[in-house]
Coordinates of C-alpha atoms and ligand atoms in Angstrom, one line a residue:
M26 CA -0.7 23.9 5.8
V27 CA 2.4 21.8 6.0
E28 CA 2.0 19.3 8.8
T29 CA 4.6 18.2 11.2
V30 CA 7.1 16.4 9.1
S31 CA 8.2 13.7 11.4
V32 CA 6.6 10.4 10.1
D33 CA 6.1 9.0 13.6
V34 CA 3.5 11.7 14.1
T35 CA 1.6 10.8 10.9
L36 CA 1.7 7.0 11.2
P37 CA 2.4 6.1 14.9
W38 CA 3.3 2.5 14.2
L39 CA 6.3 3.5 12.0
A40 CA 8.3 5.2 14.8
A41 CA 9.9 2.1 16.0
P42 CA 10.6 0.4 12.6
L43 CA 12.1 3.7 11.4
Q44 CA 14.5 4.0 14.2
R45 CA 15.5 0.4 13.8
A46 CA 16.0 0.8 10.1
L47 CA 18.1 3.9 10.6
R48 CA 20.2 2.0 13.1
E49 CA 20.7 -1.1 11.2
Q50 CA 21.1 0.2 7.6
R51 CA 24.5 -0.6 6.1
S52 CA 23.8 -0.2 2.4
H53 CA 23.4 2.7 -0.1
A54 CA 20.2 1.0 -1.3
L55 CA 17.3 -0.1 0.9
L56 CA 14.1 -1.9 0.0
V57 CA 11.2 -1.3 2.3
H58 CA 8.7 -4.1 1.8
G59 CA 5.6 -5.6 3.5
P60 CA 1.9 -5.7 3.0
S61 CA 0.3 -2.8 1.3
G62 CA -1.6 -0.2 3.3
V63 CA 0.8 0.0 6.2
G64 CA 3.0 2.9 5.2
Q65 CA 5.9 1.7 3.0
F66 CA 6.1 5.0 1.3
E67 CA 6.0 7.0 4.6
L68 CA 8.8 4.8 6.0
A69 CA 10.9 5.2 2.9
L70 CA 10.4 9.0 3.1
G71 CA 11.2 8.9 6.8
L72 CA 14.5 7.1 6.1
A73 CA 15.4 9.7 3.5
Q74 CA 14.5 12.5 5.9
G75 CA 16.6 10.7 8.6
W76 CA 19.6 10.8 6.3
L77 CA 19.1 14.5 5.3
C78 CA 18.2 15.7 8.9
E79 CA 20.7 18.3 10.1
V80 CA 20.1 18.1 13.9
E81 CA 23.4 18.4 15.7
S82 CA 24.6 16.3 18.6
S83 CA 25.0 18.1 21.9
P84 CA 26.3 17.1 25.3
A85 CA 22.7 16.7 26.4
S86 CA 21.8 14.6 23.4
P87 CA 25.0 12.9 22.1
S88 CA 23.0 10.8 19.5
P89 CA 19.9 12.8 18.7
L90 CA 16.9 11.2 17.2
R91 CA 16.7 11.6 13.4
P92 CA 14.6 12.8 11.7
C93 CA 14.1 15.5 14.3
G94 CA 11.2 17.1 12.5
R95 CA 12.4 20.6 13.5
C96 CA 15.7 21.4 11.6
A97 CA 15.8 23.3 8.3
A98 CA 16.3 20.1 6.3
C99 CA 13.3 18.4 8.0
H100 CA 11.1 21.4 7.2
L101 CA 12.3 21.4 3.6
V102 CA 11.3 17.7 3.3
G103 CA 8.0 18.5 4.8
A104 CA 7.5 21.3 2.3
R105 CA 8.4 18.9 -0.6
S106 CA 11.3 21.2 -1.5
H107 CA 14.5 19.7 -0.2
P108 CA 17.0 20.2 -3.0
D109 CA 18.8 16.9 -2.2
L110 CA 15.7 14.7 -2.1
L111 CA 14.0 13.3 -5.2
V112 CA 10.8 11.4 -4.8
L113 CA 9.9 9.2 -7.8
V114 CA 6.2 8.0 -7.8
P115 CA 3.9 7.4 -10.7
E116 CA 1.9 10.5 -11.7
A117 CA -1.3 8.6 -10.9
L118 CA -0.3 8.2 -7.3
R119 CA 1.2 11.6 -6.5
A120 CA -1.9 13.3 -5.3
A121 CA -2.9 10.3 -3.1
L122 CA 0.5 10.4 -1.5
G123 CA 0.4 14.1 -0.9
W124 CA 3.1 14.6 -3.6
E125 CA 1.7 17.0 -6.1
P126 CA 2.4 16.7 -9.8
D127 CA 5.7 18.2 -10.9
A128 CA 7.0 18.6 -7.4
D129 CA 9.9 16.5 -8.6
A130 CA 13.0 18.0 -10.0
D131 CA 13.8 17.2 -13.7
D132 CA 10.6 15.4 -14.4
S133 CA 9.7 17.3 -17.5
A134 CA 9.5 14.1 -19.5
D135 CA 6.2 13.4 -17.9
K136 CA 4.7 16.7 -18.9
A137 CA 3.8 15.5 -22.4
S138 CA 1.3 13.0 -21.0
K139 CA -0.8 15.2 -18.8
A140 CA -4.1 13.8 -20.3
K141 CA -3.8 10.4 -18.7
P142 CA -1.7 10.1 -15.5
S143 CA 0.7 7.2 -15.8
K144 CA 0.6 4.3 -13.3
D145 CA 4.2 3.4 -14.2
I146 CA 7.6 4.7 -13.2
K147 CA 9.0 5.7 -16.5
V148 CA 12.5 5.2 -17.7
E149 CA 12.9 8.9 -18.3
S150 CA 12.1 9.5 -14.7
V151 CA 14.6 6.9 -13.6
R152 CA 17.3 8.4 -15.8
A153 CA 16.6 11.8 -14.3
A154 CA 16.9 10.2 -10.8
V155 CA 20.2 8.6 -11.7
A156 CA 21.5 12.0 -13.0
F157 CA 20.2 13.7 -9.8
A158 CA 22.1 11.2 -7.7
Q159 CA 25.3 12.1 -9.4
T160 CA 25.1 15.8 -8.7
T161 CA 26.7 17.5 -5.7
S162 CA 24.7 17.7 -2.5
A163 CA 23.3 21.2 -2.0
R164 CA 23.1 21.0 1.8
G165 CA 26.1 18.7 2.4
R166 CA 24.4 15.6 3.7
G167 CA 24.3 13.7 0.4
K168 CA 21.5 13.0 -2.0
A169 CA 18.5 10.8 -1.4
V170 CA 16.1 9.2 -3.9
V171 CA 12.8 7.6 -2.8
L172 CA 11.2 5.3 -5.4
H173 CA 7.7 4.0 -4.8
P174 CA 6.2 1.6 -5.6
A175 CA 9.3 -0.1 -7.0
E176 CA 7.3 -2.8 -8.8
R177 CA 5.9 -0.1 -11.1
M178 CA 9.2 0.0 -13.0
N179 CA 9.2 -1.9 -16.2
G180 CA 12.2 -4.0 -17.2
I181 CA 14.0 -1.1 -19.0
S182 CA 13.5 1.3 -16.0
A183 CA 14.7 -1.4 -13.6
N184 CA 17.8 -2.1 -15.6
T185 CA 18.5 1.7 -15.8
L186 CA 18.4 1.8 -12.0
L187 CA 20.3 -1.4 -11.6
K188 CA 23.7 0.0 -12.8
T189 CA 23.4 2.8 -10.3
L190 CA 22.5 0.5 -7.4
E191 CA 25.5 -1.6 -8.3
E192 CA 27.9 1.4 -8.1
P193 CA 26.1 4.2 -6.2
P194 CA 27.6 7.6 -6.6
G195 CA 29.6 8.5 -3.5
N196 CA 27.1 10.5 -1.5
A197 CA 23.8 9.2 -2.9
R198 CA 21.4 6.8 -1.2
F199 CA 18.3 5.1 -2.6
V200 CA 15.3 3.7 -0.8
L201 CA 12.8 1.7 -2.8
S202 CA 9.5 0.6 -1.3
S203 CA 7.2 -2.1 -2.5
G204 CA 4.1 -4.0 -1.5
A205 CA 5.0 -6.7 -4.0
P206 CA 8.7 -7.3 -3.8
D207 CA 8.3 -10.6 -5.7
A208 CA 7.4 -8.6 -8.7
L209 CA 10.8 -6.9 -8.7
L210 CA 13.8 -8.1 -10.7
P211 CA 15.8 -10.5 -8.5
T212 CA 18.9 -8.4 -9.4
I213 CA 17.2 -5.3 -7.9
R214 CA 16.2 -7.2 -4.7
S215 CA 19.7 -8.6 -4.3
R216 CA 21.3 -5.2 -4.4
C217 CA 19.1 -3.7 -1.7
Q218 CA 19.2 -4.2 2.0
A219 CA 15.7 -5.4 2.9
I220 CA 13.7 -3.5 5.6
T221 CA 10.6 -5.4 6.5
I222 CA 7.5 -3.6 7.7
T223 CA 4.7 -5.7 9.3
L224 CA 1.1 -5.1 10.2
P225 CA 0.8 -2.6 13.1
E226 CA -0.6 -3.7 16.4
T227 CA -4.4 -3.7 16.3
D228 CA -4.8 -1.2 19.1
I229 CA -2.5 1.4 17.6
A230 CA -4.2 1.0 14.2
I231 CA -7.7 1.3 15.7
E232 CA -6.7 4.5 17.6
W233 CA -5.2 6.0 14.4
L234 CA -8.4 5.3 12.4
R235 CA -10.5 6.7 15.2
G236 CA -8.4 9.8 15.1
H237 CA -9.3 10.1 11.4
G238 CA -13.0 10.0 12.1
V239 CA -13.6 6.4 11.2
A240 CA -16.6 5.0 13.2
D241 CA -16.4 1.4 14.5
P242 CA -12.8 1.2 13.3
A243 CA -12.2 -2.4 14.4
V244 CA -14.6 -3.7 11.8
L245 CA -13.1 -1.8 8.9
L246 CA -9.6 -2.7 10.1
A247 CA -10.5 -6.4 9.9
A248 CA -12.2 -5.8 6.6
A249 CA -8.9 -4.4 5.3
G250 CA -6.9 -7.4 6.6
G251 CA -5.3 -5.3 9.4
Q252 CA -3.9 -2.7 6.9
P253 CA -4.9 0.7 8.4
Q254 CA -4.2 2.9 5.4
D255 CA -6.4 0.6 3.3
A256 CA -9.2 0.8 5.9
L257 CA -9.0 4.5 5.8
A258 CA -9.2 4.5 2.0
W259 CA -12.4 2.3 2.2
S260 CA -13.9 4.7 4.7
R261 CA -13.2 7.6 2.4
E262 CA -14.8 5.7 -0.5
G263 CA -18.0 5.7 1.6
I264 CA -17.9 2.1 2.8
D265 CA -18.6 2.1 6.5
A266 CA -18.6 -0.6 9.2
A267 CA -22.4 -1.1 9.0
Q268 CA -22.3 -1.6 5.2
W269 CA -19.5 -4.0 5.5
S270 CA -21.3 -6.1 8.2
Q271 CA -24.4 -6.2 6.0
L272 CA -22.6 -7.5 2.9
P273 CA -23.0 -11.3 3.7
A274 CA -26.8 -11.0 4.3
L275 CA -27.1 -8.9 1.2
V276 CA -25.3 -11.5 -1.0
R277 CA -27.4 -14.2 0.7
R278 CA -30.5 -12.4 -0.7
G279 CA -28.8 -11.8 -4.1
A280 CA -29.5 -8.1 -3.6
A281 CA -27.0 -6.6 -6.0
A282 CA -28.6 -3.2 -5.9
G283 CA -27.4 -2.8 -2.3
V284 CA -23.8 -2.4 -3.5
S285 CA -24.4 -0.6 -6.8
G286 CA -22.4 2.4 -5.4
W287 CA -19.3 0.3 -4.7
P288 CA -16.4 0.6 -7.2
L289 CA -16.2 -2.8 -9.0
P290 CA -12.6 -3.6 -7.9
R291 CA -13.6 -3.0 -4.3
L292 CA -16.7 -5.1 -4.7
I293 CA -14.8 -8.0 -6.2
E294 CA -12.2 -7.8 -3.4
S295 CA -15.0 -7.8 -0.8
L296 CA -16.7 -10.8 -2.3
Q297 CA -13.3 -12.6 -2.3
K298 CA -13.1 -11.9 1.4
L299 CA -16.6 -13.1 2.0
C300 CA -15.9 -16.3 0.1
H301 CA -12.7 -16.8 2.1
D302 CA -14.6 -16.4 5.4
A303 CA -17.4 -18.7 4.3
L304 CA -14.8 -21.3 3.5
C305 CA -13.2 -20.7 7.0
M306 CA -16.6 -21.2 8.6
A307 CA -17.3 -24.3 6.6
A308 CA -14.0 -25.7 7.9
G309 CA -14.8 -24.8 11.5
A310 CA -12.3 -22.0 11.6
A311 CA -12.7 -18.3 12.6
P312 CA -13.5 -15.8 9.9
R313 CA -10.8 -13.2 9.2
Y314 CA -12.5 -10.2 7.5
F315 CA -16.2 -10.2 8.6
P316 CA -17.6 -10.1 12.2
V317 CA -18.8 -13.6 13.1
A318 CA -22.3 -12.3 13.8
S319 CA -22.6 -11.0 10.2
L320 CA -22.1 -14.6 8.9
K321 CA -24.8 -16.2 11.0
G322 CA -26.3 -19.3 9.5
A323 CA -22.9 -20.4 8.2
A324 CA -21.8 -23.5 10.0
R325 CA -19.2 -26.2 9.8
V326 CA -19.8 -28.4 6.8
V327 CA -18.7 -32.1 6.8
D328 CA -19.8 -32.8 3.3
G329 CA -17.0 -31.7 1.0
A330 CA -19.2 -31.5 -2.0
A331 CA -21.2 -28.7 -0.3
T332 CA -18.2 -26.4 -0.5
Q333 CA -17.5 -27.0 -4.2
P334 CA -19.7 -24.0 -5.3
L335 CA -17.7 -21.8 -3.0
H336 CA -14.5 -23.0 -4.7
A337 CA -16.0 -22.3 -8.1
W338 CA -17.1 -18.8 -6.9
E339 CA -13.6 -18.2 -5.7
R340 CA -12.1 -19.1 -9.1
E341 CA -14.6 -16.9 -10.9
L342 CA -13.9 -13.9 -8.6
R343 CA -10.2 -14.3 -9.2
R344 CA -10.8 -14.3 -12.9
A345 CA -13.0 -11.2 -12.6
A346 CA -10.4 -9.4 -10.5
R347 CA -8.0 -9.4 -13.4
F348 CA -10.4 -7.4 -15.5
A349 CA -12.0 -5.3 -12.8
E350 CA -10.3 -2.1 -14.0
H351 CA -11.8 -2.4 -17.5
P352 CA -15.0 -4.4 -17.3
W353 CA -17.2 -4.5 -20.4
N354 CA -20.3 -4.0 -18.2
A355 CA -19.6 -3.4 -14.5
G356 CA -23.3 -3.7 -13.4
L357 CA -23.9 -7.0 -15.1
L358 CA -20.7 -8.5 -13.9
A359 CA -21.5 -7.4 -10.3
E360 CA -24.9 -9.0 -10.6
S361 CA -23.6 -12.2 -11.9
L362 CA -20.9 -12.5 -9.3
I363 CA -23.4 -11.9 -6.5
E364 CA -25.9 -14.4 -8.0
Q365 CA -23.1 -17.0 -8.0
G366 CA -22.2 -16.1 -4.5
R367 CA -25.9 -16.3 -3.4
S368 CA -26.1 -19.9 -4.6
A369 CA -22.7 -20.9 -3.3
L370 CA -23.5 -19.6 0.2
D371 CA -26.8 -21.3 0.0
S372 CA -25.2 -24.6 -0.5
V373 CA -23.2 -24.4 2.7
H374 CA -26.0 -22.9 4.7
S375 CA -28.7 -25.4 3.6
R376 CA -26.7 -28.5 4.2
A377 CA -25.2 -27.4 7.5
Ligands
ZN25 ZN1 15.8 17.3 11.3

Protein backbone atom coordinates (compact mmCIF):
# COMPACT_ATOMS: atom_id res chain seq x y z
CA MET A 1 0.00 0.00 0.00
CA VAL A 2 2.69 2.48 1.02
CA GLU A 3 4.59 3.42 -2.08
CA THR A 4 8.29 3.86 -2.36
CA VAL A 5 9.01 6.82 -0.19
CA SER A 6 11.74 8.52 -2.13
CA VAL A 7 10.26 11.65 -3.72
CA ASP A 8 12.40 11.34 -6.84
CA VAL A 9 10.37 8.25 -7.72
CA THR A 10 7.03 10.03 -7.36
CA LEU A 11 7.89 13.28 -9.11
CA PRO A 12 10.94 12.69 -11.29
CA TRP A 13 11.69 16.37 -11.86
CA LEU A 14 12.28 16.93 -8.12
CA ALA A 15 15.31 14.65 -7.81
CA ALA A 16 17.87 17.26 -8.88
CA PRO A 17 16.32 20.24 -7.01
CA LEU A 18 16.08 18.11 -3.85
CA GLN A 19 19.74 17.11 -3.92
CA ARG A 20 20.73 20.70 -4.63
CA ALA A 21 18.59 22.00 -1.78
CA LEU A 22 19.98 19.44 0.67
CA ARG A 23 23.49 20.43 -0.39
CA GLU A 24 22.99 24.16 -0.24
CA GLN A 25 20.81 24.51 2.85
CA ARG A 26 22.39 26.47 5.65
CA SER A 27 19.40 27.52 7.71
CA HIS A 28 17.02 25.98 10.22
CA ALA A 29 14.13 27.32 8.20
CA LEU A 30 13.62 26.86 4.48
CA LEU A 31 10.94 28.22 2.18
CA VAL A 32 10.23 26.19 -0.95
CA HIS A 33 8.46 28.34 -3.48
CA GLY A 34 7.55 28.47 -7.13
CA PRO A 35 4.50 28.08 -9.34
CA SER A 36 1.75 25.86 -7.99
CA GLY A 37 1.29 22.37 -9.36
CA VAL A 38 4.96 21.47 -9.61
CA GLY A 39 5.46 19.72 -6.26
CA GLN A 40 6.37 22.22 -3.56
CA PHE A 41 4.83 19.98 -0.92
CA GLU A 42 6.66 16.91 -2.17
CA LEU A 43 9.96 18.79 -2.23
CA ALA A 44 9.37 20.08 1.31
CA LEU A 45 8.59 16.56 2.47
CA GLY A 46 11.67 15.27 0.65
CA LEU A 47 13.85 17.79 2.48
CA ALA A 48 12.43 16.69 5.84
CA GLN A 49 12.96 13.06 4.86
CA GLY A 50 16.53 13.90 3.85
CA TRP A 51 17.20 15.36 7.30
CA LEU A 52 15.67 12.41 9.12
CA CYS A 53 17.13 9.69 6.86
CA GLU A 54 19.41 7.35 8.79
CA VAL A 55 21.48 5.85 5.98
CA GLU A 56 25.09 5.40 7.14
CA SER A 57 28.16 6.29 5.17
CA SER A 58 30.39 3.42 4.19
CA PRO A 59 33.76 3.11 2.44
CA ALA A 60 31.82 2.31 -0.75
CA SER A 61 29.54 5.27 -0.30
CA PRO A 62 31.25 7.96 1.79
CA SER A 63 28.46 10.48 1.22
CA PRO A 64 25.30 8.46 0.61
CA LEU A 65 22.37 9.98 -1.17
CA ARG A 66 19.67 11.16 1.23
CA PRO A 67 16.84 10.37 1.49
CA CYS A 68 17.79 6.78 0.71
CA GLY A 69 14.19 5.54 0.60
CA ARG A 70 15.19 2.29 2.34
CA CYS A 71 16.21 2.95 5.95
CA ALA A 72 13.84 2.70 8.92
CA ALA A 73 13.39 6.47 9.07
CA CYS A 74 12.51 6.72 5.37
CA HIS A 75 9.95 3.95 5.78
CA LEU A 76 8.42 5.72 8.76
CA VAL A 77 8.10 8.93 6.73
CA GLY A 78 6.51 6.93 3.92
CA ALA A 79 4.07 5.38 6.38
CA ARG A 80 3.22 8.88 7.73
CA SER A 81 4.32 7.80 11.19
CA HIS A 82 7.82 9.15 11.81
CA PRO A 83 7.79 10.38 15.42
CA ASP A 84 10.10 13.32 14.65
CA LEU A 85 8.15 14.63 11.66
CA LEU A 86 5.13 16.90 11.89
CA VAL A 87 3.27 17.81 8.73
CA LEU A 88 1.00 20.80 9.01
CA VAL A 89 -1.51 21.15 6.17
CA PRO A 90 -5.07 22.47 6.23
CA GLU A 91 -7.69 19.77 6.83
CA ALA A 92 -9.22 20.50 3.43
CA LEU A 93 -5.97 19.57 1.68
CA ARG A 94 -4.93 16.49 3.64
CA ALA A 95 -6.67 13.87 1.54
CA ALA A 96 -5.48 15.44 -1.72
CA LEU A 97 -1.90 15.37 -0.46
CA GLY A 98 -2.19 11.79 0.72
CA TRP A 99 -2.00 12.95 4.31
CA GLU A 100 -5.05 11.56 6.04
CA PRO A 101 -6.97 13.50 8.69
CA ASP A 102 -5.55 13.25 12.19
CA ALA A 103 -2.30 11.73 11.01
CA ASP A 104 -0.58 14.67 12.69
CA ALA A 105 0.48 14.51 16.26
CA ASP A 106 -1.23 16.83 18.74
CA ASP A 107 -3.77 18.16 16.32
CA SER A 108 -6.77 17.59 18.54
CA ALA A 109 -7.78 21.26 18.27
CA ASP A 110 -9.03 20.55 14.77
CA LYS A 111 -11.31 17.73 15.80
CA ALA A 112 -14.11 20.04 16.91
CA SER A 113 -14.62 21.28 13.37
CA LYS A 114 -15.07 18.01 11.53
CA ALA A 115 -18.19 19.22 9.76
CA LYS A 116 -16.41 21.64 7.46
CA PRO A 117 -12.74 20.98 6.69
CA SER A 118 -10.76 24.14 7.18
CA LYS A 119 -8.69 25.64 4.37
CA ASP A 120 -6.52 27.50 6.85
CA ILE A 121 -3.58 26.55 8.99
CA LYS A 122 -4.94 27.34 12.40
CA VAL A 123 -3.09 29.01 15.21
CA GLU A 124 -3.74 25.99 17.48
CA SER A 125 -1.95 23.78 14.97
CA VAL A 126 0.98 26.19 14.73
CA ARG A 127 1.24 26.26 18.53
CA ALA A 128 1.24 22.46 18.56
CA ALA A 129 4.00 22.46 15.93
CA VAL A 130 6.08 24.89 17.97
CA ALA A 131 5.67 22.69 21.06
CA PHE A 132 6.53 19.61 18.97
CA ALA A 133 9.74 21.28 17.77
CA GLN A 134 10.85 21.81 21.35
CA THR A 135 10.58 18.17 22.40
CA THR A 136 13.48 15.74 22.28
CA SER A 137 14.11 13.87 19.06
CA ALA A 138 12.86 10.28 19.33
CA ARG A 139 15.29 8.84 16.78
CA GLY A 140 18.18 11.20 17.37
CA ARG A 141 18.26 13.11 14.10
CA GLY A 142 16.33 16.14 15.27
CA LYS A 143 12.79 17.23 14.59
CA ALA A 144 11.29 18.34 11.31
CA VAL A 145 8.17 20.40 10.68
CA VAL A 146 6.67 20.72 7.19
CA LEU A 147 4.14 23.49 6.74
CA HIS A 148 2.11 23.77 3.53
CA PRO A 149 0.83 25.96 2.01
CA ALA A 150 2.46 28.62 4.16
CA GLU A 151 0.21 31.40 2.84
CA ARG A 152 -2.74 29.69 4.51
CA MET A 153 -1.54 30.95 7.89
CA ASN A 154 -3.36 34.04 9.06
CA GLY A 155 -1.52 36.89 10.81
CA ILE A 156 -1.85 35.34 14.27
CA SER A 157 -0.61 31.93 13.11
CA ALA A 158 2.29 33.53 11.25
CA ASN A 159 3.33 35.57 14.26
CA THR A 160 3.18 32.49 16.45
CA LEU A 161 5.57 30.75 14.08
CA LEU A 162 7.78 33.78 13.66
CA LYS A 163 9.21 33.66 17.17
CA THR A 164 10.26 30.06 16.65
CA LEU A 165 11.79 30.78 13.26
CA GLU A 166 13.83 33.56 14.89
CA GLU A 167 15.22 31.26 17.55
CA PRO A 168 14.66 27.69 16.45
CA PRO A 169 15.03 25.08 19.17
CA GLY A 170 18.44 23.39 18.92
CA ASN A 171 17.58 20.33 16.87
CA ALA A 172 14.45 21.39 15.01
CA ARG A 173 14.16 22.39 11.38
CA PHE A 174 11.28 23.91 9.51
CA VAL A 175 10.40 23.78 5.86
CA LEU A 176 7.60 25.96 4.56
CA SER A 177 6.27 25.65 1.06
CA SER A 178 4.21 28.10 -0.89
CA GLY A 179 2.90 28.79 -4.36
CA ALA A 180 2.28 32.39 -3.35
CA PRO A 181 5.26 33.62 -1.35
CA ASP A 182 4.21 37.23 -1.89
CA ALA A 183 1.23 36.52 0.33
CA LEU A 184 3.53 35.67 3.25
CA LEU A 185 4.55 38.14 5.93
CA PRO A 186 7.86 39.70 4.85
CA THR A 187 9.21 38.83 8.29
CA ILE A 188 8.50 35.14 7.65
CA ARG A 189 10.16 35.29 4.23
CA SER A 190 13.23 37.05 5.56
CA ARG A 191 13.82 34.36 8.18
CA CYS A 192 13.76 31.50 5.72
CA GLN A 193 16.33 30.42 3.20
CA ALA A 194 14.56 30.42 -0.15
CA ILE A 195 14.56 27.26 -2.26
CA THR A 196 13.18 28.01 -5.70
CA ILE A 197 11.41 25.34 -7.69
CA THR A 198 10.73 25.95 -11.37
CA LEU A 199 8.56 24.36 -14.03
CA PRO A 200 9.90 20.93 -15.01
CA GLU A 201 11.19 20.25 -18.48
CA THR A 202 8.32 19.51 -20.83
CA ASP A 203 9.57 16.05 -21.83
CA ILE A 204 9.82 14.86 -18.23
CA ALA A 205 6.41 16.27 -17.35
CA ILE A 206 4.78 14.69 -20.41
CA GLU A 207 6.30 11.32 -19.63
CA TRP A 208 5.07 11.53 -16.04
CA LEU A 209 1.53 12.42 -17.16
CA ARG A 210 1.54 9.59 -19.66
CA GLY A 211 2.59 7.25 -16.85
CA HIS A 212 -0.53 8.37 -15.00
CA GLY A 213 -2.75 7.44 -17.93
CA VAL A 214 -3.28 10.94 -19.34
CA ALA A 215 -3.98 10.80 -23.08
CA ASP A 216 -2.42 13.46 -25.30
CA PRO A 217 -0.53 14.84 -22.29
CA ALA A 218 1.21 17.68 -24.19
CA VAL A 219 -2.13 19.43 -24.71
CA LEU A 220 -3.19 19.23 -21.07
CA LEU A 221 0.28 20.23 -19.90
CA ALA A 222 0.09 23.40 -22.00
CA ALA A 223 -3.47 23.95 -20.75
CA ALA A 224 -2.13 23.90 -17.20
CA GLY A 225 0.66 26.34 -18.06
CA GLY A 226 3.35 23.65 -17.84
CA GLN A 227 2.37 22.61 -14.29
CA PRO A 228 2.11 18.81 -14.36
CA GLN A 229 0.27 18.27 -11.08
CA ASP A 230 -2.39 20.74 -12.21
CA ALA A 231 -2.65 18.97 -15.57
CA LEU A 232 -3.21 15.68 -13.75
CA ALA A 233 -5.87 17.29 -11.55
CA TRP A 234 -7.69 18.52 -14.69
CA SER A 235 -7.58 15.09 -16.18
CA ARG A 236 -9.01 13.59 -12.98
CA GLU A 237 -11.82 16.13 -13.09
CA GLY A 238 -12.76 14.66 -16.44
CA ILE A 239 -11.35 17.40 -18.70
CA ASP A 240 -9.39 15.75 -21.50
CA ALA A 241 -7.26 17.07 -24.34
CA ALA A 242 -10.13 16.82 -26.86
CA GLN A 243 -12.49 18.85 -24.68
CA TRP A 244 -9.80 21.43 -24.10
CA SER A 245 -9.08 21.81 -27.80
CA GLN A 246 -12.80 22.22 -28.51
CA LEU A 247 -13.31 25.02 -26.01
CA PRO A 248 -12.45 27.94 -28.38
CA ALA A 249 -14.90 26.72 -31.03
CA LEU A 250 -17.51 26.13 -28.39
CA VAL A 251 -17.22 29.67 -27.03
CA ARG A 252 -17.30 31.00 -30.60
CA ARG A 253 -20.69 29.35 -30.96
CA GLY A 254 -21.82 30.53 -27.52
CA ALA A 255 -22.57 26.90 -26.65
CA ALA A 256 -22.53 27.11 -22.85
CA ALA A 257 -24.21 23.70 -22.54
CA GLY A 258 -21.00 22.07 -23.80
CA VAL A 259 -19.17 22.95 -20.59
CA SER A 260 -22.03 22.57 -18.12
CA GLY A 261 -20.14 19.76 -16.38
CA TRP A 262 -17.05 21.85 -15.65
CA PRO A 263 -16.60 23.20 -12.14
CA LEU A 264 -17.13 26.97 -12.31
CA PRO A 265 -13.67 28.00 -11.00
CA ARG A 266 -12.11 25.73 -13.63
CA LEU A 267 -14.31 27.13 -16.37
CA ILE A 268 -13.46 30.74 -15.46
CA GLU A 269 -9.75 29.90 -15.39
CA SER A 270 -10.11 28.24 -18.81
CA LEU A 271 -11.90 31.26 -20.28
CA GLN A 272 -9.17 33.52 -18.88
CA LYS A 273 -6.62 31.41 -20.71
CA LEU A 274 -8.64 31.53 -23.91
CA CYS A 275 -8.87 35.31 -23.61
CA HIS A 276 -5.11 35.47 -23.04
CA ASP A 277 -4.42 33.39 -26.13
CA ALA A 278 -6.86 35.38 -28.26
CA LEU A 279 -5.04 38.56 -27.26
CA CYS A 280 -1.71 36.89 -28.12
CA MET A 281 -3.01 35.93 -31.55
CA ALA A 282 -4.38 39.42 -32.11
CA ALA A 283 -0.92 40.80 -31.33
CA GLY A 284 0.69 38.34 -33.74
CA ALA A 285 2.24 36.24 -30.93
CA ALA A 286 2.02 32.50 -30.30
CA PRO A 287 -0.71 31.25 -27.96
CA ARG A 288 0.39 29.70 -24.69
CA TYR A 289 -2.43 27.45 -23.50
CA PHE A 290 -4.37 26.29 -26.57
CA PRO A 291 -3.12 24.46 -29.67
CA VAL A 292 -2.85 26.95 -32.54
CA ALA A 293 -5.18 24.79 -34.65
CA SER A 294 -7.94 25.14 -32.06
CA LEU A 295 -7.83 28.94 -32.44
CA LYS A 296 -8.19 28.94 -36.19
CA GLY A 297 -9.80 32.04 -37.58
CA ALA A 298 -8.09 34.27 -35.02
CA ALA A 299 -5.56 36.43 -36.76
CA ARG A 300 -3.40 39.43 -36.19
CA VAL A 301 -5.46 42.56 -35.60
CA VAL A 302 -4.12 45.99 -36.50
CA ASP A 303 -7.16 47.91 -35.35
CA GLY A 304 -6.69 48.40 -31.57
CA ALA A 305 -10.40 49.06 -31.09
CA ALA A 306 -11.15 45.48 -32.14
CA THR A 307 -9.43 44.08 -29.06
CA GLN A 308 -11.34 46.31 -26.63
CA PRO A 309 -14.10 43.69 -26.12
CA LEU A 310 -11.41 41.12 -25.25
CA HIS A 311 -9.97 43.45 -22.63
CA ALA A 312 -13.45 44.02 -21.21
CA TRP A 313 -14.01 40.25 -21.12
CA GLU A 314 -10.69 39.81 -19.34
CA ARG A 315 -11.75 42.30 -16.64
CA GLU A 316 -15.12 40.59 -16.24
CA LEU A 317 -13.47 37.18 -15.90
CA ARG A 318 -11.09 38.48 -13.28
CA ARG A 319 -14.03 39.86 -11.31
CA ALA A 320 -15.95 36.58 -11.64
CA ALA A 321 -12.92 34.57 -10.50
CA ARG A 322 -13.03 36.28 -7.11
CA PHE A 323 -16.50 34.88 -6.43
CA ALA A 324 -16.18 31.61 -8.28
CA GLU A 325 -16.25 29.54 -5.07
CA HIS A 326 -19.57 31.07 -3.98
CA PRO A 327 -21.53 32.09 -7.07
CA TRP A 328 -25.16 33.06 -6.65
CA ASN A 329 -26.03 31.12 -9.79
CA ALA A 330 -23.20 29.20 -11.42
CA GLY A 331 -25.16 28.27 -14.55
CA LEU A 332 -26.25 31.82 -15.33
CA LEU A 333 -22.82 33.22 -14.64
CA ALA A 334 -21.18 30.68 -16.96
CA GLU A 335 -23.68 31.49 -19.70
CA SER A 336 -23.14 35.22 -19.43
CA LEU A 337 -19.33 34.89 -19.42
CA ILE A 338 -19.44 32.66 -22.49
CA GLU A 339 -21.81 35.02 -24.27
CA GLN A 340 -19.47 37.92 -23.59
CA GLY A 341 -16.58 35.78 -24.85
CA ARG A 342 -18.48 34.86 -28.00
CA SER A 343 -18.97 38.47 -28.91
CA ALA A 344 -15.41 39.47 -27.91
CA LEU A 345 -13.90 36.71 -30.06
CA ASP A 346 -16.23 37.68 -32.83
CA SER A 347 -14.85 41.19 -32.95
CA VAL A 348 -11.27 40.04 -33.49
CA HIS A 349 -12.32 37.37 -35.96
CA SER A 350 -14.59 39.45 -38.13
CA ARG A 351 -12.23 42.40 -38.56
CA ALA A 352 -9.11 40.33 -39.09
ZN1 LIG B 1 16.76 6.78 4.47
